[in-house]
CSV table of C-alpha atoms in Angstrom, one decimal:
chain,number,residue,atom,x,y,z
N,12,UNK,CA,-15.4,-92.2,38.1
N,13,UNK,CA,-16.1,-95.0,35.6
N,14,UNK,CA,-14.1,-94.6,32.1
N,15,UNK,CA,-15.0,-96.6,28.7
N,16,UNK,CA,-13.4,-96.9,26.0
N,17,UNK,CA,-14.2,-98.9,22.9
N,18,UNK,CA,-12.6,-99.7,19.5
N,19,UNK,CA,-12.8,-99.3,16.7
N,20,UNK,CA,-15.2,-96.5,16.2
N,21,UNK,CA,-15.5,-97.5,12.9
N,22,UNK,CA,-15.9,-101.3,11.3
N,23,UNK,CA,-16.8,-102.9,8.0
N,24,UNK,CA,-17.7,-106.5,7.3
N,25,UNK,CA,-18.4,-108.6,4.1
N,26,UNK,CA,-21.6,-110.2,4.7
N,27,UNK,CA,-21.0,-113.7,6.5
N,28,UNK,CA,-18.1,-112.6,8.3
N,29,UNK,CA,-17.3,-112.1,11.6
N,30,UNK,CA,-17.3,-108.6,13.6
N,31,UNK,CA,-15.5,-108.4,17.0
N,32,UNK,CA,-15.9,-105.3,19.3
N,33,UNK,CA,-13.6,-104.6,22.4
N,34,UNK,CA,-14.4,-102.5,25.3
N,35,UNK,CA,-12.0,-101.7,28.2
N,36,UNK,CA,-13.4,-99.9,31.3
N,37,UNK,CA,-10.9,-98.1,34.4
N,38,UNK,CA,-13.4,-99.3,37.9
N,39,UNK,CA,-12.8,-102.5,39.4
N,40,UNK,CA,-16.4,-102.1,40.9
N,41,UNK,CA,-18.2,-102.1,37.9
N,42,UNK,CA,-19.7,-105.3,37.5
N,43,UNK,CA,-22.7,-105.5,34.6
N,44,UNK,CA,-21.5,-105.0,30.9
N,45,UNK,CA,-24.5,-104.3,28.6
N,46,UNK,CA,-24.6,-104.1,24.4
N,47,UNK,CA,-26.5,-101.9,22.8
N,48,UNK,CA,-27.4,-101.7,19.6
N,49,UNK,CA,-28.8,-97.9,17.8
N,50,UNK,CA,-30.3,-97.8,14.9
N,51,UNK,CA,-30.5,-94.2,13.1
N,52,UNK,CA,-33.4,-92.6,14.7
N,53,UNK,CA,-34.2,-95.2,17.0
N,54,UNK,CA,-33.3,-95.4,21.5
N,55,UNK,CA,-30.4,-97.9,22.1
N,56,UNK,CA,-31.9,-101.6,22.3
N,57,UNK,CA,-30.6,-104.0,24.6
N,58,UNK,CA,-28.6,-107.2,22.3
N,59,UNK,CA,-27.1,-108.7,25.3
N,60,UNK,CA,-25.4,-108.5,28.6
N,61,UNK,CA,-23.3,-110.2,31.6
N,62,UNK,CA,-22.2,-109.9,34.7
N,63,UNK,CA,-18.5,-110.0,36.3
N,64,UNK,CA,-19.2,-113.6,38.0
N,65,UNK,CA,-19.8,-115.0,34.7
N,66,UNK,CA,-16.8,-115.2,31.6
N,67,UNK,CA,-18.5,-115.6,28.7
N,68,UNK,CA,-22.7,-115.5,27.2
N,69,UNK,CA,-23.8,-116.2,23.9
N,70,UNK,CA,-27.3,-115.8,22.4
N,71,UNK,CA,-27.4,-117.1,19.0
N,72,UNK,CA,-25.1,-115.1,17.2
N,73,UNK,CA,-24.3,-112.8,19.2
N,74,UNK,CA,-21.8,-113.4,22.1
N,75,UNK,CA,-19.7,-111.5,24.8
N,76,UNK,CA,-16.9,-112.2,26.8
N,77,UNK,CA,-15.1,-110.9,30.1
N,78,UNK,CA,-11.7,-110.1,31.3
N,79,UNK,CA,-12.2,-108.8,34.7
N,80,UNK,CA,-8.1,-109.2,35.6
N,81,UNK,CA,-7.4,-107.5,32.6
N,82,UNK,CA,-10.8,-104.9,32.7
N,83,UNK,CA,-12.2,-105.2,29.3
N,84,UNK,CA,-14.9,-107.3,27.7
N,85,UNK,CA,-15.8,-108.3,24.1
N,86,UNK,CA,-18.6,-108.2,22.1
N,87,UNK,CA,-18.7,-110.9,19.2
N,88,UNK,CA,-21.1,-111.9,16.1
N,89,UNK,CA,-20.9,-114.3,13.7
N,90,UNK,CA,-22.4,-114.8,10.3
N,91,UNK,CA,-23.0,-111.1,9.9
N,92,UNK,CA,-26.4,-109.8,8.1
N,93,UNK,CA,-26.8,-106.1,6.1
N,94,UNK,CA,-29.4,-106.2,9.0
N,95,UNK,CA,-26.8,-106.3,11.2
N,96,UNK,CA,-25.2,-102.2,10.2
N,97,UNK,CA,-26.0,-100.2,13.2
N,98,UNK,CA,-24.0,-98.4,16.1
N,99,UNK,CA,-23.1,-100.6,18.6
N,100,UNK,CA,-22.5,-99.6,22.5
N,101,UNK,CA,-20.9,-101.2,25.7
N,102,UNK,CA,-21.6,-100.0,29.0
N,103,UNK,CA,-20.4,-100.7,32.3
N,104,UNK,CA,-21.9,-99.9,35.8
N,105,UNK,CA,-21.9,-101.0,39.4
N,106,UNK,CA,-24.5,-100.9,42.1
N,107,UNK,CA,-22.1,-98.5,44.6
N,108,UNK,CA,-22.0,-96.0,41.5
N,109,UNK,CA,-26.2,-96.4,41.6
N,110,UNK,CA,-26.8,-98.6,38.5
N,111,UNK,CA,-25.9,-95.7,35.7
N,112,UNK,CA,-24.3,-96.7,32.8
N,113,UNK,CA,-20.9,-95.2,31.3
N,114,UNK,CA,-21.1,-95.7,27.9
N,115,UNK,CA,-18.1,-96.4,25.4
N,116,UNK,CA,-18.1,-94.1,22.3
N,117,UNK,CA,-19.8,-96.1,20.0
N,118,UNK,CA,-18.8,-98.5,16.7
N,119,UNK,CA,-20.4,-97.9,13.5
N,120,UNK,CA,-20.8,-101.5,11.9
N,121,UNK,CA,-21.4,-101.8,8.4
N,122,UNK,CA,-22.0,-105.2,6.8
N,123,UNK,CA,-21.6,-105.0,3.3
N,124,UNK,CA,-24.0,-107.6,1.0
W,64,UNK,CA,-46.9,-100.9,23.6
W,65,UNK,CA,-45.4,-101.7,27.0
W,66,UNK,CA,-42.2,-100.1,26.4
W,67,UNK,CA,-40.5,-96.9,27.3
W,68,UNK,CA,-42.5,-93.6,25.5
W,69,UNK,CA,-40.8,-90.7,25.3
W,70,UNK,CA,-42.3,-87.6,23.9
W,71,UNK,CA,-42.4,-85.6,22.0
W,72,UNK,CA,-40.1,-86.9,19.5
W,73,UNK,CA,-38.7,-83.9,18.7
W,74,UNK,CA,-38.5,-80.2,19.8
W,75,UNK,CA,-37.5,-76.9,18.7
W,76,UNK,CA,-37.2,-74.1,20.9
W,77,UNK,CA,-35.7,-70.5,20.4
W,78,UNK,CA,-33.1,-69.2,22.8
W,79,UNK,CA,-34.0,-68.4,26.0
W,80,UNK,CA,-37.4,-70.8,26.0
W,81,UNK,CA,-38.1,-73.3,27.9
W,82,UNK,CA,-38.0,-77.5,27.1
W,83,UNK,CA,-40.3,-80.2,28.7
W,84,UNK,CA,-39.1,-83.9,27.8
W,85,UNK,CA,-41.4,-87.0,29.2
W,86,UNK,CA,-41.0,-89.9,29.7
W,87,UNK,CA,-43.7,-92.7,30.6
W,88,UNK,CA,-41.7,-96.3,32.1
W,89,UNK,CA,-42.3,-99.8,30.9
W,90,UNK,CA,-44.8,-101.8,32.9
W,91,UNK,CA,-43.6,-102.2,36.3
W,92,UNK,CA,-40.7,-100.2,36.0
W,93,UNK,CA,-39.9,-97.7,38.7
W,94,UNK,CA,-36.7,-96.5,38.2
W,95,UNK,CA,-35.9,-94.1,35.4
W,96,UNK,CA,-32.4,-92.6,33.7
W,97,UNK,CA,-32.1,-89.4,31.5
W,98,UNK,CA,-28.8,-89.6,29.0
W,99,UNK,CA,-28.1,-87.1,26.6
W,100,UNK,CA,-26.5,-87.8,23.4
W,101,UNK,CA,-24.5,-85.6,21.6
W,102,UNK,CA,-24.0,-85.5,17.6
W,103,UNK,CA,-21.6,-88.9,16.7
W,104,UNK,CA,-20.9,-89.1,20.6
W,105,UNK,CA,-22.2,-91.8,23.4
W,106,UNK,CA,-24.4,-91.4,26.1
W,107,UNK,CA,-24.1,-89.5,29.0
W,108,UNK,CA,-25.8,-89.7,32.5
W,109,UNK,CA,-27.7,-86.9,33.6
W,110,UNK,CA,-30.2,-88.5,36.7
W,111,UNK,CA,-31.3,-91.5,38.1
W,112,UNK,CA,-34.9,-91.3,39.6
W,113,UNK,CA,-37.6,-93.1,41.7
W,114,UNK,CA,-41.1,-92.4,42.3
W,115,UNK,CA,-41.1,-88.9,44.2
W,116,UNK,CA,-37.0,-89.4,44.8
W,117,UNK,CA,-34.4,-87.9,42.9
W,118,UNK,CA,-30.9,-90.7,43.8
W,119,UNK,CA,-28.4,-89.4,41.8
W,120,UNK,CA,-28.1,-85.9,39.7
W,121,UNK,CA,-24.2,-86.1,39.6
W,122,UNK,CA,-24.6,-86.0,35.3
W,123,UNK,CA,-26.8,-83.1,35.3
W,124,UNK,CA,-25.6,-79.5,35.0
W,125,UNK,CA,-26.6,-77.3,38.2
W,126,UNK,CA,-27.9,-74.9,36.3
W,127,UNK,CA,-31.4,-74.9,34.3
W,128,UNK,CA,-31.8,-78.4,34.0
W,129,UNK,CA,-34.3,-80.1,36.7
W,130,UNK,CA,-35.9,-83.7,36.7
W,131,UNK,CA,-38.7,-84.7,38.6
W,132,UNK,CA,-40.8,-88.2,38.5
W,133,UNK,CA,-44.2,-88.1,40.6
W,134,UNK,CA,-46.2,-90.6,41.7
W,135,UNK,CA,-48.4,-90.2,39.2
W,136,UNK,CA,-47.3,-89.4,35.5
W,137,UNK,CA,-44.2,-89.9,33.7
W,138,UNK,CA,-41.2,-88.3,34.4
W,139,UNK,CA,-40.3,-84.7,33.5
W,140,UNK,CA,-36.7,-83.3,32.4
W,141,UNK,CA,-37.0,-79.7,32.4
W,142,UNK,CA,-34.2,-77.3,30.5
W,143,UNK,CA,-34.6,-73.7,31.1
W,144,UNK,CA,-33.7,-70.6,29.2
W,145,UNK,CA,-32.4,-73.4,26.4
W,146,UNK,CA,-29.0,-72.0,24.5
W,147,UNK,CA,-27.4,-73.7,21.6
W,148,UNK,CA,-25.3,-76.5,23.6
W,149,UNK,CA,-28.3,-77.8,24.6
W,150,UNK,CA,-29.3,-79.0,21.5
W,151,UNK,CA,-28.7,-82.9,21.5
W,152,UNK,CA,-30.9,-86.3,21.7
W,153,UNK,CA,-32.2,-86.6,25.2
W,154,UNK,CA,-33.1,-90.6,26.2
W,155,UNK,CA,-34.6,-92.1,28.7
W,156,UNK,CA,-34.7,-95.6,30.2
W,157,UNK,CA,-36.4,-97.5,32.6
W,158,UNK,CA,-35.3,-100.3,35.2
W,159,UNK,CA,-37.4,-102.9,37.3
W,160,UNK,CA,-35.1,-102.4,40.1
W,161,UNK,CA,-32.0,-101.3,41.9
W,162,UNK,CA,-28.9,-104.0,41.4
W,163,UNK,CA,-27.9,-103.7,38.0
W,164,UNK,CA,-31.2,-104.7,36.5
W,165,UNK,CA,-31.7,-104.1,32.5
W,166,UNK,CA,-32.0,-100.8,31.7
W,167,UNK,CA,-34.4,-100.3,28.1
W,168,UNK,CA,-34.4,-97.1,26.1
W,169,UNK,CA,-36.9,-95.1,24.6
W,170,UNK,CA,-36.6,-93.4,21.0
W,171,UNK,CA,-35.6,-90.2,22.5
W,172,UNK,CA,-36.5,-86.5,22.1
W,173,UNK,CA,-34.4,-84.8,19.5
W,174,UNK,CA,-33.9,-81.1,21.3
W,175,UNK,CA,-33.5,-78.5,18.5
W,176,UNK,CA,-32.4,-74.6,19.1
W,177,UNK,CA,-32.7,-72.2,17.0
């Protein structure tokens, strides 16, 4: 089955900055890469996503990128907010696995003001 | 409201009871995912349900843990005789469709046991 990994489990920023997270997955198959963001308390919620015919996507601050030969993917945001400190998620899935997500372990990000 | 509702938000249960977790879709959404989420851990597949169908249980344990999703009412994720282990955050998400479409979360059901 599917594997995820992400790093680092664990990432602080100084407002402004930039925070890079990096996902690698094991399936060849898998082909849509979702970010999630969890707030304490709260159901993961949806920041952005793409799909293995496309290499990068970007939504204002937020951006990912895809490395399908080398089987991981990015996620990327700029000009970091205090609103920004949450746990962040990547998933992958494919439709031959039924559309479930395998989830990476989780970042904490922590933007400091 | 239109999005997923889960409920209730959080359980306790003794040893040996038994836990009922819904979960009501967004608008027009007809599949439905349970993921359990363990303390500082991600999440991990339990089911993948359609009205009346159950498509994939390969995440769920054999064993006291059941899922159902009629064709009318939300869907129903059903522990049994509840031990210690089980205690977790149980979330569930909705999808318009089959193909990789979006899949949004609820807020979850915090399962306590005492």
């Amino acid at each position: 089955g599917e594997n995820v990994e992400q790093h680092p489990s664990t990432l602080s920023v100084q407002e402004g900055d930039s925070a890079v997270i990096k996902c690698t997955y094991s399936d060849s198959a898998s082909n849509y890469f979702p970010w999630y963001k969890q707030e304490l308390g709260k159901g993961p919620q949806l920041i952005i996503d793409i799909r293995s015919n496309v290499g990068e996507k970007k939504d204002q601050r937020i951006a990912v990128t895809l490395n399908k030969t080398a089987k991981h993917f990015s996620l990327h945001i700029t000009e970091t907010q205090p609103e920004d400190s949450a746990v962040y998620f990547c998933a992958a899935s494919s439709e031959t696995s039924g559309s479930r997500l395998t989830f990476g372990e989780g970042t904490q990000l922590t933007v400091n003001p | 409201n239109a999005g997923v509702m889960q409920n209730p938000r959080h359980l306790v249960r003794r040893r040996g009871q038994e836990a009922r977790l819904r979960c009501s879709p967004m608008k027009g959404h007809s599949h439905v995912y349970w993921y359990r989420q363990l303390p500082e851990e991600g999440l991990k597949f339990m089911v993948y349900l359609q009205k009346e169908n159950i498509i994939d249980e390969s995440g769920m344990p054999k064993e006291r843990f059941s899922a159902e999703f009629p064709k009318e009412g939300p869907s129903i994720l059903r522990i049994q005789q509840v031990v210690r282990g089980d205690s977790a955050a149980y979330f569930c998400a909705s999808s318009a469709g089959i193909g990789n479409q979006p899949q949004h979360f609820g807020d979850g059901t915090r399962l306590s046991i005492l």
